[in-house]
PDB file of C-alpha atoms in Angstrom:
ATOM      1  CA  MET A 818      48.149  73.311-198.331  1.00  0.00           C
ATOM      2  CA  THR A 819      49.406  75.943-200.831  1.00  0.00           C
ATOM      3  CA  ALA A 820      51.884  78.468-199.506  1.00  0.00           C
ATOM      4  CA  SER A 821      50.021  81.552-200.562  1.00  0.00           C
ATOM      5  CA  LEU A 822      47.006  80.854-198.290  1.00  0.00           C
ATOM      6  CA  MET A 823      49.328  80.284-195.466  1.00  0.00           C
ATOM      7  CA  THR A 824      50.209  83.524-193.522  1.00  0.00           C
ATOM      8  CA  ALA A 825      53.622  84.588-192.837  1.00  0.00           C
ATOM      9  CA  PRO A 826      55.166  82.609-189.979  1.00  0.00           C
ATOM     10  CA  SER A 827      55.284  85.801-187.779  1.00  0.00           C
ATOM     11  CA  THR A 828      51.570  86.507-187.970  1.00  0.00           C
ATOM     12  CA  THR A 829      48.884  85.918-185.370  1.00  0.00           C
ATOM     13  CA  ILE A 830      45.147  85.609-185.969  1.00  0.00           C
ATOM     14  CA  SER A 831      44.706  88.941-184.054  1.00  0.00           C
ATOM     15  CA  THR A 832      47.043  90.790-186.387  1.00  0.00           C
ATOM     16  CA  MET A 833      44.993  89.311-189.633  1.00  0.00           C
ATOM     17  CA  LYS A 834      41.863  91.174-188.214  1.00  0.00           C
ATOM     18  CA  TRP A 835      40.327  93.473-190.852  1.00  0.00           C
ATOM     19  CA  GLU A 836      42.693  92.134-193.466  1.00  0.00           C
ATOM     20  CA  LYS A 837      41.908  88.325-193.694  1.00  0.00           C
ATOM     21  CA  ARG A 838      39.108  85.853-193.272  1.00  0.00           C
ATOM     22  CA  VAL A 839      40.507  83.021-191.602  1.00  0.00           C
ATOM     23  CA  LEU A 840      39.735  79.312-191.996  1.00  0.00           C
ATOM     24  CA  LEU A 841      40.757  77.714-188.724  1.00  0.00           C
ATOM     25  CA  VAL A 842      40.988  73.803-189.152  1.00  0.00           C
ATOM     26  CA  SER A 843      41.829  71.736-185.755  1.00  0.00           C
ATOM     27  CA  VAL A 844      42.634  68.115-185.955  1.00  0.00           C
ATOM     28  CA  PRO A 845      44.328  65.759-183.431  1.00  0.00           C
ATOM     29  CA  ASN A 846      47.072  64.657-185.800  1.00  0.00           C
ATOM     30  CA  ALA A 847      48.409  65.015-189.284  1.00  0.00           C
ATOM     31  CA  ASN A 848      46.743  61.623-190.430  1.00  0.00           C
ATOM     32  CA  ASP A 849      43.299  62.848-190.060  1.00  0.00           C
ATOM     33  CA  PRO A 850      41.478  62.044-193.213  1.00  0.00           C
ATOM     34  CA  LEU A 851      39.136  65.053-192.762  1.00  0.00           C
ATOM     35  CA  LEU A 852      42.230  67.380-192.675  1.00  0.00           C
ATOM     36  CA  ASN A 853      43.386  65.882-196.059  1.00  0.00           C
ATOM     37  CA  ASP A 854      39.712  66.342-197.546  1.00  0.00           C
ATOM     38  CA  GLN A 855      39.870  69.924-196.504  1.00  0.00           C
ATOM     39  CA  ARG A 856      43.145  70.649-197.903  1.00  0.00           C
ATOM     40  CA  ARG A 857      42.114  69.191-201.082  1.00  0.00           C
ATOM     41  CA  ILE A 858      38.992  71.231-201.192  1.00  0.00           C
ATOM     42  CA  ILE A 859      41.087  74.399-200.569  1.00  0.00           C
ATOM     43  CA  ALA A 860      43.804  73.511-203.196  1.00  0.00           C
ATOM     44  CA  ARG A 861      41.186  73.077-206.006  1.00  0.00           C
ATOM     45  CA  TRP A 862      39.568  76.390-204.734  1.00  0.00           C
ATOM     46  CA  ARG A 863      42.895  78.330-204.454  1.00  0.00           C
ATOM     47  CA  SER A 864      42.075  81.298-206.623  1.00  0.00           C
ATOM     48  CA  GLY A 865      38.384  81.710-205.153  1.00  0.00           C
ATOM     49  CA  ALA A 866      40.116  81.637-201.641  1.00  0.00           C
ATOM     50  CA  GLU A 867      42.849  84.231-202.558  1.00  0.00           C
ATOM     51  CA  GLU A 868      40.204  86.356-204.102  1.00  0.00           C
ATOM     52  CA  ARG A 869      38.047  86.273-201.039  1.00  0.00           C
ATOM     53  CA  ASP A 870      41.297  87.218-198.790  1.00  0.00           C
ATOM     54  CA  LEU A 871      41.113  83.689-196.972  1.00  0.00           C
ATOM     55  CA  ALA A 872      44.077  82.776-194.948  1.00  0.00           C
ATOM     56  CA  ILE A 873      44.231  78.815-193.811  1.00  0.00           C
ATOM     57  CA  VAL A 874      45.401  78.419-190.031  1.00  0.00           C
ATOM     58  CA  GLU A 875      45.682  74.818-189.077  1.00  0.00           C
ATOM     59  CA  ILE A 876      46.159  73.367-185.539  1.00  0.00           C
ATOM     60  CA  VAL A 877      47.643  69.877-185.894  1.00  0.00           C
ATOM     61  CA  GLY A 878      47.887  68.500-182.408  1.00  0.00           C
ATOM     62  CA  ASP A 879      49.959  70.916-180.585  1.00  0.00           C
ATOM     63  CA  LYS A 880      51.466  72.579-183.796  1.00  0.00           C
ATOM     64  CA  VAL A 881      50.021  75.599-185.417  1.00  0.00           C
ATOM     65  CA  ILE A 882      50.665  76.132-189.129  1.00  0.00           C
ATOM     66  CA  GLY A 883      49.698  79.622-190.824  1.00  0.00           C
ATOM     67  CA  ALA A 884      50.148  81.416-187.583  1.00  0.00           C
ATOM     68  CA  ILE A 885      52.234  81.995-184.486  1.00  0.00           C
ATOM     69  CA  ASP A 886      49.504  81.589-181.833  1.00  0.00           C
ATOM     70  CA  PRO A 887      49.826  78.820-179.438  1.00  0.00           C
ATOM     71  CA  ALA A 888      47.505  75.881-180.109  1.00  0.00           C
ATOM     72  CA  ALA A 889      46.100  75.826-176.594  1.00  0.00           C
ATOM     73  CA  SER A 890      45.164  79.478-176.841  1.00  0.00           C
ATOM     74  CA  LEU A 891      43.463  79.113-179.976  1.00  0.00           C
ATOM     75  CA  ARG A 892      41.483  76.003-178.699  1.00  0.00           C
ATOM     76  CA  ARG A 893      40.420  78.211-175.724  1.00  0.00           C
ATOM     77  CA  ARG A 894      39.280  81.233-177.831  1.00  0.00           C
ATOM     78  CA  TYR A 895      37.471  79.348-180.551  1.00  0.00           C
ATOM     79  CA  VAL A 896      36.356  76.495-178.207  1.00  0.00           C
ATOM     80  CA  LEU A 897      38.081  73.723-180.252  1.00  0.00           C
ATOM     81  CA  PRO A 898      38.122  70.402-178.784  1.00  0.00           C
ATOM     82  CA  ARG A 899      41.495  68.378-179.017  1.00  0.00           C
ATOM     83  CA  ALA A 900      39.895  65.187-180.259  1.00  0.00           C
ATOM     84  CA  GLY A 901      38.197  65.270-183.825  1.00  0.00           C
ATOM     85  CA  PHE A 902      38.001  67.467-186.639  1.00  0.00           C
ATOM     86  CA  THR A 903      36.735  71.070-186.019  1.00  0.00           C
ATOM     87  CA  ILE A 904      36.743  73.949-188.534  1.00  0.00           C
ATOM     88  CA  VAL A 905      35.732  77.502-188.019  1.00  0.00           C
ATOM     89  CA  LEU A 906      35.315  80.197-190.703  1.00  0.00           C
ATOM     90  CA  ILE A 907      36.391  83.702-189.038  1.00  0.00           C
ATOM     91  CA  ARG A 908      35.361  86.989-190.328  1.00  0.00           C
ATOM     92  CA  LYS A 909      37.622  89.977-191.048  1.00  0.00           C
ATOM     93  CA  ASP A 910      36.074  91.463-187.825  1.00  0.00           C
ATOM     94  CA  GLY A 911      37.603  88.565-185.862  1.00  0.00           C
ATOM     95  CA  SER A 912      34.100  86.618-185.054  1.00  0.00           C
ATOM     96  CA  ALA A 913      33.161  83.249-185.880  1.00  0.00           C
ATOM     97  CA  LYS A 914      30.737  82.791-188.866  1.00  0.00           C
ATOM     98  CA  LEU A 915      30.565  79.181-189.590  1.00  0.00           C
ATOM     99  CA  ARG A 916      31.612  76.132-187.498  1.00  0.00           C
ATOM    100  CA  GLY A 917      31.420  72.474-188.328  1.00  0.00           C
ATOM    101  CA  THR A 918      32.915  69.078-187.549  1.00  0.00           C
ATOM    102  CA  ARG A 919      33.191  68.014-191.387  1.00  0.00           C
ATOM    103  CA  PRO A 920      35.093  69.689-194.174  1.00  0.00           C
ATOM    104  CA  ILE A 921      33.451  72.626-195.681  1.00  0.00           C
ATOM    105  CA  SER A 922      32.874  72.498-199.438  1.00  0.00           C
ATOM    106  CA  ALA A 923      34.263  75.317-201.649  1.00  0.00           C
ATOM    107  CA  ALA A 924      30.641  76.237-202.631  1.00  0.00           C
ATOM    108  CA  MET A 925      29.551  76.744-198.965  1.00  0.00           C
ATOM    109  CA  LEU A 926      32.536  78.804-198.355  1.00  0.00           C
ATOM    110  CA  ARG A 927      32.074  80.973-201.459  1.00  0.00           C
ATOM    111  CA  THR A 928      28.378  81.588-200.715  1.00  0.00           C
ATOM    112  CA  THR A 929      29.015  82.409-196.879  1.00  0.00           C
ATOM    113  CA  ILE A 930      31.776  84.483-197.665  1.00  0.00           C
ATOM    114  CA  ASP A 931      30.208  86.423-200.686  1.00  0.00           C
ATOM    115  CA  ALA A 932      27.208  87.001-198.400  1.00  0.00           C
ATOM    116  CA  MET A 933      29.203  88.738-195.604  1.00  0.00           C
ATOM    117  CA  ARG A 934      28.882  92.700-195.400  1.00  0.00           C
ATOM    118  CA  MET A 935      32.634  93.227-195.767  1.00  0.00           C
ATOM    119  CA  ARG A 936      32.699  90.956-198.963  1.00  0.00           C
ATOM    120  CA  LEU A 937      30.022  92.879-200.360  1.00  0.00           C
ATOM    121  CA  SER A 938      31.837  96.091-199.940  1.00  0.00           C
ATOM    122  CA  ASP A 939      35.071  94.505-201.234  1.00  0.00           C
ATOM    123  CA  ARG A 940      33.380  93.798-204.464  1.00  0.00           C
ATOM    124  CA  ARG A 941      32.190  97.542-205.099  1.00  0.00           C
TER     125      ARG A 941
END
């Protein structure tokens, strides 16, 4: 994952509220092929993600990358199962906008984010 899309290691998802949209990706282990697919999508869409204030937070097993929140806490808060791939797009207001069990394409992320009220005001 590109370093610029990962937040500072001392940041929680709550402290990103109103500043960043968060793409939260949860997988049981680092070898998950869907995780690698999502990473490739984001890497190719890096400038679009940065322009849309998108931060990436991954939960890989019990390890959190991109935030200091405990994995168990994020799983409870966003109803993420330990098994399988789950992805959640979190709005700047902290609410979940989009959820899935397959990687989300750059086109879907762009369309969804660009339709958000705060994104519309960002562009004015």
